[in-house]
Tab-separated table of C-alpha atoms in Angstrom:
chain	number	residue	atom	x	y	z
A	513	MET	CA	11.084	-9.764	13.114
A	514	ARG	CA	9.157	-7.727	10.125
A	515	HIS	CA	10.501	-8.121	6.449
A	516	THR	CA	12.060	-5.004	6.110
A	517	SER	CA	14.432	-3.447	3.583
A	518	LYS	CA	17.842	-3.434	4.724
A	519	ARG	CA	17.771	0.657	4.760
A	520	ALA	CA	14.736	0.656	6.740
A	521	ARG	CA	16.137	-1.640	9.410
A	522	ARG	CA	19.951	0.454	10.071
A	523	LYS	CA	17.482	3.540	9.852
A	524	GLN	CA	15.340	2.148	12.606
A	525	LEU	CA	18.255	0.694	14.928
A	526	HIS	CA	20.173	4.258	14.215
A	527	ARG	CA	16.527	5.871	15.872
A	528	LYS	CA	17.024	3.682	18.737
A	529	ILE	CA	20.564	3.962	19.950
A	530	GLY	CA	21.540	7.129	18.360
A	531	ALA	CA	20.084	9.433	21.578
A	532	PHE	CA	18.452	7.555	24.555
A	533	SER	CA	18.331	8.388	28.082
A	534	ALA	CA	19.510	6.591	31.089
A	535	VAL	CA	18.774	7.515	35.031
A	536	LEU	CA	21.950	6.756	37.046
A	537	ARG	CA	22.674	6.573	40.693
A	538	SER	CA	25.534	9.003	41.804
A	539	SER	CA	27.539	8.647	45.555
A	540	ARG	CA	24.916	10.763	47.231
A	541	PRO	CA	21.320	9.081	47.985
A	542	GLY	CA	18.635	10.294	46.626
A	543	ILE	CA	20.653	12.255	43.609
A	544	HIS	CA	20.768	10.783	40.392
A	545	TYR	CA	22.052	11.633	36.960
A	546	ARG	CA	20.251	11.766	33.946
A	547	ALA	CA	22.318	10.450	30.971
A	548	THR	CA	21.506	10.913	27.051
A	549	ILE	CA	23.681	8.334	25.203
A	550	SER	CA	24.347	7.899	21.801
A	551	ALA	CA	25.746	4.586	20.378
A	552	THR	CA	27.638	3.435	17.650
A	553	LEU	CA	28.187	-0.050	16.565
A	554	THR	CA	31.726	-1.518	14.668
A	555	PRO	CA	30.894	-2.807	12.299
A	556	GLU	CA	27.164	-2.578	11.840
A	557	PRO	CA	25.287	-5.745	12.248
A	558	PRO	CA	24.906	-8.110	9.016
A	559	ASP	CA	21.474	-9.056	7.519
A	560	PRO	CA	19.473	-10.261	8.640
A	561	TYR	CA	19.100	-9.177	12.015
A	562	ASP	CA	16.314	-7.755	14.544
A	563	PRO	CA	16.554	-3.913	15.092
A	564	ASP	CA	14.641	-3.960	18.386
A	565	GLU	CA	17.154	-7.120	19.690
A	566	ILE	CA	20.053	-5.347	18.620
A	567	ALA	CA	18.776	-1.971	20.235
A	568	ASP	CA	17.598	-3.827	23.624
A	569	LEU	CA	21.117	-5.412	23.899
A	570	VAL	CA	22.821	-1.955	23.132
A	571	ARG	CA	20.801	0.191	25.339
A	572	THR	CA	21.582	-2.649	28.508
A	573	ALA	CA	25.053	-2.834	27.997
A	574	LEU	CA	25.666	0.937	28.055
A	575	ARG	CA	23.420	1.471	30.842
A	576	VAL	CA	25.109	-1.037	32.941
A	577	ARG	CA	28.548	0.381	32.085
A	578	ALA	CA	27.470	3.974	32.137
A	579	ALA	CA	26.100	3.284	35.925
A	580	ASP	CA	29.276	1.827	36.920
A	581	ALA	CA	31.237	4.685	36.055
A	582	VAL	CA	29.442	7.306	37.869
A	583	ARG	CA	28.167	5.023	40.918
A	584	ASP	CA	31.202	6.396	43.320
A	585	GLN	CA	30.911	9.947	41.775
A	586	ASP	CA	29.847	12.918	43.482
A	587	PRO	CA	26.639	15.023	41.785
A	588	ILE	CA	28.402	17.949	43.354
A	589	ASP	CA	31.030	18.022	40.556
A	590	LEU	CA	29.010	17.212	37.793
A	591	PRO	CA	31.983	17.840	35.077
A	592	ALA	CA	34.061	14.967	37.003
A	593	ALA	CA	31.384	12.644	36.612
A	594	GLN	CA	30.778	13.366	32.912
A	595	ASP	CA	34.623	12.765	32.493
A	596	ALA	CA	34.167	9.315	33.936
A	597	CYS	CA	31.328	8.537	32.513
A	598	ALA	CA	32.253	9.180	29.040
A	599	HIS	CA	35.880	7.480	29.913
A	600	TRP	CA	34.279	4.424	30.130
A	601	LEU	CA	31.660	4.295	27.082
A	602	ARG	CA	34.389	5.183	24.776
A	603	ARG	CA	36.155	2.243	25.529
A	604	PRO	CA	34.849	-0.582	23.168
A	605	GLN	CA	32.549	-3.622	24.561
A	606	ASP	CA	31.898	-6.774	22.855
A	607	LEU	CA	27.890	-7.332	22.310
A	608	ASP	CA	26.710	-10.400	23.430
A	609	LEU	CA	25.523	-11.879	20.012
A	610	PRO	CA	25.763	-15.130	18.112
A	611	ASP	CA	28.253	-15.523	15.646
A	612	ARG	CA	29.062	-11.710	14.973
A	613	ALA	CA	31.877	-9.913	16.338
A	614	ILE	CA	30.503	-6.356	17.044
A	615	GLN	CA	31.808	-3.798	19.309
A	616	VAL	CA	29.359	-1.012	20.932
A	617	THR	CA	30.901	2.258	21.777
A	618	ALA	CA	29.304	5.468	22.964
A	619	SER	CA	29.428	9.671	23.820
A	620	VAL	CA	27.128	10.746	26.739
A	621	HIS	CA	25.846	14.021	28.167
A	622	LEU	CA	25.386	13.829	31.543
A	623	GLU	CA	23.245	16.339	33.499
A	624	LEU	CA	21.106	16.841	36.559
A	625	ALA	CA	17.151	17.522	36.788
A	626	ASP	CA	15.736	20.171	38.667
A	627	GLU	CA	15.201	18.191	41.586
A	628	ASP	CA	18.456	16.828	41.581
A	629	ARG	CA	19.814	20.012	40.932
A	630	ALA	CA	17.930	21.621	43.851
A	631	ALA	CA	19.405	18.963	46.060
A	632	VAL	CA	23.057	19.282	45.225
A	633	GLN	CA	22.274	23.073	46.162
A	634	GLU	CA	21.028	21.976	49.628
A	635	LEU	CA	23.811	19.606	50.228
A	636	LEU	CA	26.512	22.080	49.650
A	637	THR	CA	24.818	24.533	51.885
A	638	ALA	CA	24.820	22.243	54.009
A	639	LEU	CA	28.419	21.376	54.020
A	640	ARG	CA	29.253	24.980	53.539
A	641	VAL	CA	27.505	25.758	57.130
A	642	GLN	CA	29.333	22.134	58.411
A	643	GLY	CA	32.297	23.468	57.086
A	644	ALA	CA	32.048	26.773	58.883
A	645	THR	CA	31.150	24.941	62.104
A	646	ASP	CA	33.936	22.779	61.976
A	647	ALA	CA	36.868	25.770	61.240
A	648	LEU	CA	34.950	27.559	64.308
A	649	ASN	CA	35.332	24.892	66.248
A	650	SER	CA	38.988	24.208	65.736
A	651	GLN	CA	40.066	27.772	65.927
A	652	ARG	CA	38.428	27.710	69.077
A	653	THR	CA	40.648	24.548	70.403
A	654	GLU	CA	43.905	25.620	68.925
A	655	ALA	CA	43.148	28.877	70.885
A	656	LEU	CA	42.230	27.010	73.968
A	657	ALA	CA	45.432	24.738	73.354
A	658	ARG	CA	47.722	27.679	73.044
A	659	GLU	CA	46.459	29.694	75.956
A	660	LEU	CA	47.088	26.217	78.463
A	661	SER	CA	50.028	25.520	76.604
A	662	HIS	CA	51.973	26.580	80.008
A	663	PRO	CA	52.009	25.117	83.252
A	664	ALA	CA	51.513	28.722	84.851
A	665	ALA	CA	48.216	28.702	82.437
A	666	LEU	CA	47.133	25.028	83.510
A	667	LEU	CA	47.111	26.365	87.308
A	668	ALA	CA	45.560	29.730	87.064
A	669	ARG	CA	42.898	27.584	85.009
A	670	TRP	CA	42.850	25.214	87.534
A	671	LEU	CA	42.243	27.818	90.533
A	672	GLN	CA	39.144	29.020	88.950
A	673	GLN	CA	37.300	26.375	89.595
A	674	ALA	CA	34.453	26.693	92.310
A	675	ASP	CA	35.646	23.290	93.682
A	676	ALA	CA	39.570	23.789	93.510
A	677	ASP	CA	40.924	22.818	97.221
A	678	LEU	CA	44.481	25.507	97.897
A	679	THR	CA	46.035	23.220	100.247
A	680	GLN	CA	46.228	20.445	97.693
A	681	PRO	CA	47.537	22.113	94.020
A	682	PRO	CA	48.257	19.968	91.167
A	683	ASP	CA	51.432	18.648	91.136
A	684	GLU	CA	54.276	20.478	89.042
A	685	GLY	CA	55.211	17.261	86.947
A	686	GLU	CA	51.913	16.852	85.999
A	687	LEU	CA	50.895	20.386	84.599
A	688	GLU	CA	54.551	20.323	82.918
A	689	ALA	CA	53.240	16.946	80.764
A	690	LEU	CA	50.111	18.388	80.379
A	691	ALA	CA	51.376	21.500	78.844
A	692	ARG	CA	53.729	19.538	76.738
A	693	ARG	CA	50.877	18.116	75.320
A	694	LEU	CA	48.766	21.164	74.144
A	695	ARG	CA	51.744	22.477	73.031
A	696	GLY	CA	52.202	19.476	70.709
A	697	TYR	CA	48.581	20.077	69.361
A	698	PRO	CA	47.360	19.765	66.634
A	699	LYS	CA	50.539	19.148	65.005
A	700	ASP	CA	49.855	14.934	65.267
A	701	ARG	CA	46.946	15.760	63.058
A	702	GLU	CA	48.918	18.370	60.401
A	703	GLY	CA	49.896	17.497	57.291
A	704	PRO	CA	47.888	15.930	53.810
A	705	VAL	CA	45.703	12.895	53.807
A	706	GLU	CA	48.559	11.131	52.068
A	707	LEU	CA	51.006	11.743	54.722
A	708	GLN	CA	49.262	10.990	57.724
A	709	LEU	CA	47.506	7.172	55.828
A	710	LEU	CA	52.085	6.582	55.577
A	711	SER	CA	52.351	7.245	58.818
A	712	LEU	CA	49.636	4.923	59.705
A	713	LEU	CA	50.487	2.308	56.799
A	714	ARG	CA	54.112	1.943	58.557
A	715	ASP	CA	52.533	1.369	62.175
A	716	PHE	CA	50.680	-1.095	60.767
A	717	LEU	CA	53.490	-3.024	59.002
A	718	THR	CA	55.468	-3.191	61.830
A	719	GLU	CA	52.659	-4.937	63.743
A	720	PHE	CA	53.427	-8.307	61.513
A	721	PRO	CA	57.320	-8.990	62.147
A	722	LYS	CA	57.108	-12.435	59.901
A	723	GLU	CA	58.773	-11.501	56.019
A	724	GLU	CA	55.957	-13.879	55.048
A	725	GLN	CA	53.332	-11.616	56.659
A	726	LYS	CA	54.276	-8.720	55.332
A	727	ARG	CA	54.097	-9.897	51.870
A	728	LEU	CA	50.664	-11.225	52.358
A	729	LEU	CA	49.878	-7.707	53.663
A	730	VAL	CA	51.457	-6.309	50.065
A	731	MET	CA	49.392	-8.632	48.066
A	732	LEU	CA	45.986	-7.496	49.733
A	733	LEU	CA	47.071	-3.800	49.071
A	734	ALA	CA	47.658	-4.592	45.384
A	735	ASN	CA	44.330	-6.741	45.114
A	736	GLY	CA	42.763	-3.356	46.108
A	737	MET	CA	44.928	-0.891	44.031
A	738	ARG	CA	43.600	-3.363	40.945
A	739	ALA	CA	40.066	-2.877	41.994
A	740	ALA	CA	40.249	0.752	42.079
A	741	ARG	CA	41.688	0.110	38.281
A	742	LYS	CA	45.599	1.228	39.150
A	743	PRO	CA	47.490	-1.621	37.692
A	744	ALA	CA	50.670	-0.136	37.152
A	745	HIS	CA	50.474	0.765	40.949
A	746	ALA	CA	49.658	-2.765	41.959
A	747	ASP	CA	52.574	-4.183	39.908
A	748	ARG	CA	54.861	-1.662	41.741
A	749	VAL	CA	53.515	-2.754	45.117
A	750	GLU	CA	53.242	-6.518	44.178
A	751	ALA	CA	57.054	-6.198	43.062
A	752	LEU	CA	57.829	-4.947	46.401
A	753	GLY	CA	56.517	-7.832	47.834
A	754	GLN	CA	58.945	-9.998	45.906
A	755	PRO	CA	61.544	-12.409	48.005
A	756	THR	CA	64.606	-10.721	47.532
A	757	ALA	CA	67.944	-12.422	45.983
A	758	SER	CA	69.237	-13.189	49.246
A	759	GLU	CA	66.125	-14.423	50.934
A	760	SER	CA	65.379	-16.660	47.951
A	761	ALA	CA	69.103	-18.316	48.115
A	762	ARG	CA	68.420	-19.020	52.114
A	763	VAL	CA	65.590	-20.953	51.227
A	764	GLY	CA	67.185	-22.686	48.701
A	765	ASP	CA	69.708	-23.584	51.141
A	766	VAL	CA	67.478	-25.514	53.210
A	767	PRO	CA	67.644	-29.038	53.331
């Protein structure tokens, strides 16, 4: 460490951590965020200290935290990525300094480089085209389902086939069963994703009749919620998995 004045060291440290850059991966392969991070130390390091050493620790710690914050963020929604990154960098983080209790917080500005912005536009265009194609396919399928939702319509479509044997038409019961299935389309896939997920989860839990099996599954679900940084939801799920008073009493009665 060079012998410089306290004021000079402070200015050098502030210059190195006041506004530094970072390149952060997004959820889309090949597309990156460009971040400008401004750090603040609380309190400032006591003398003597090496400004370069402190600055390296600060920049490394904040780049790692910023990368974790935006790794799952979609660059299509840049404001959401900005908010997520800013939220995590505002939280105080302890620096790994011997005999020094120092915390660092930071603000951040995210943007996309020209080539990444162009890639996002190409992605949006592709998603719009795919969305239009999917919508048309869905409309055609629904229209066909409505057309064939009556046994007579099914029979008429069968008669149009070049190899249809007019002496052996389909059984009336088979036509009615198939028409009934088509009349239900697409009700089994309608509704919000949340409701569909609830139905799947209910079906899944019924595959495990024993209460201890269900409690294990509840614990796994709670752990997933904690990994998703939703501790309040995890606590409520774990509470559901606790044995009831009657169950605990039965366990206590076992000799």
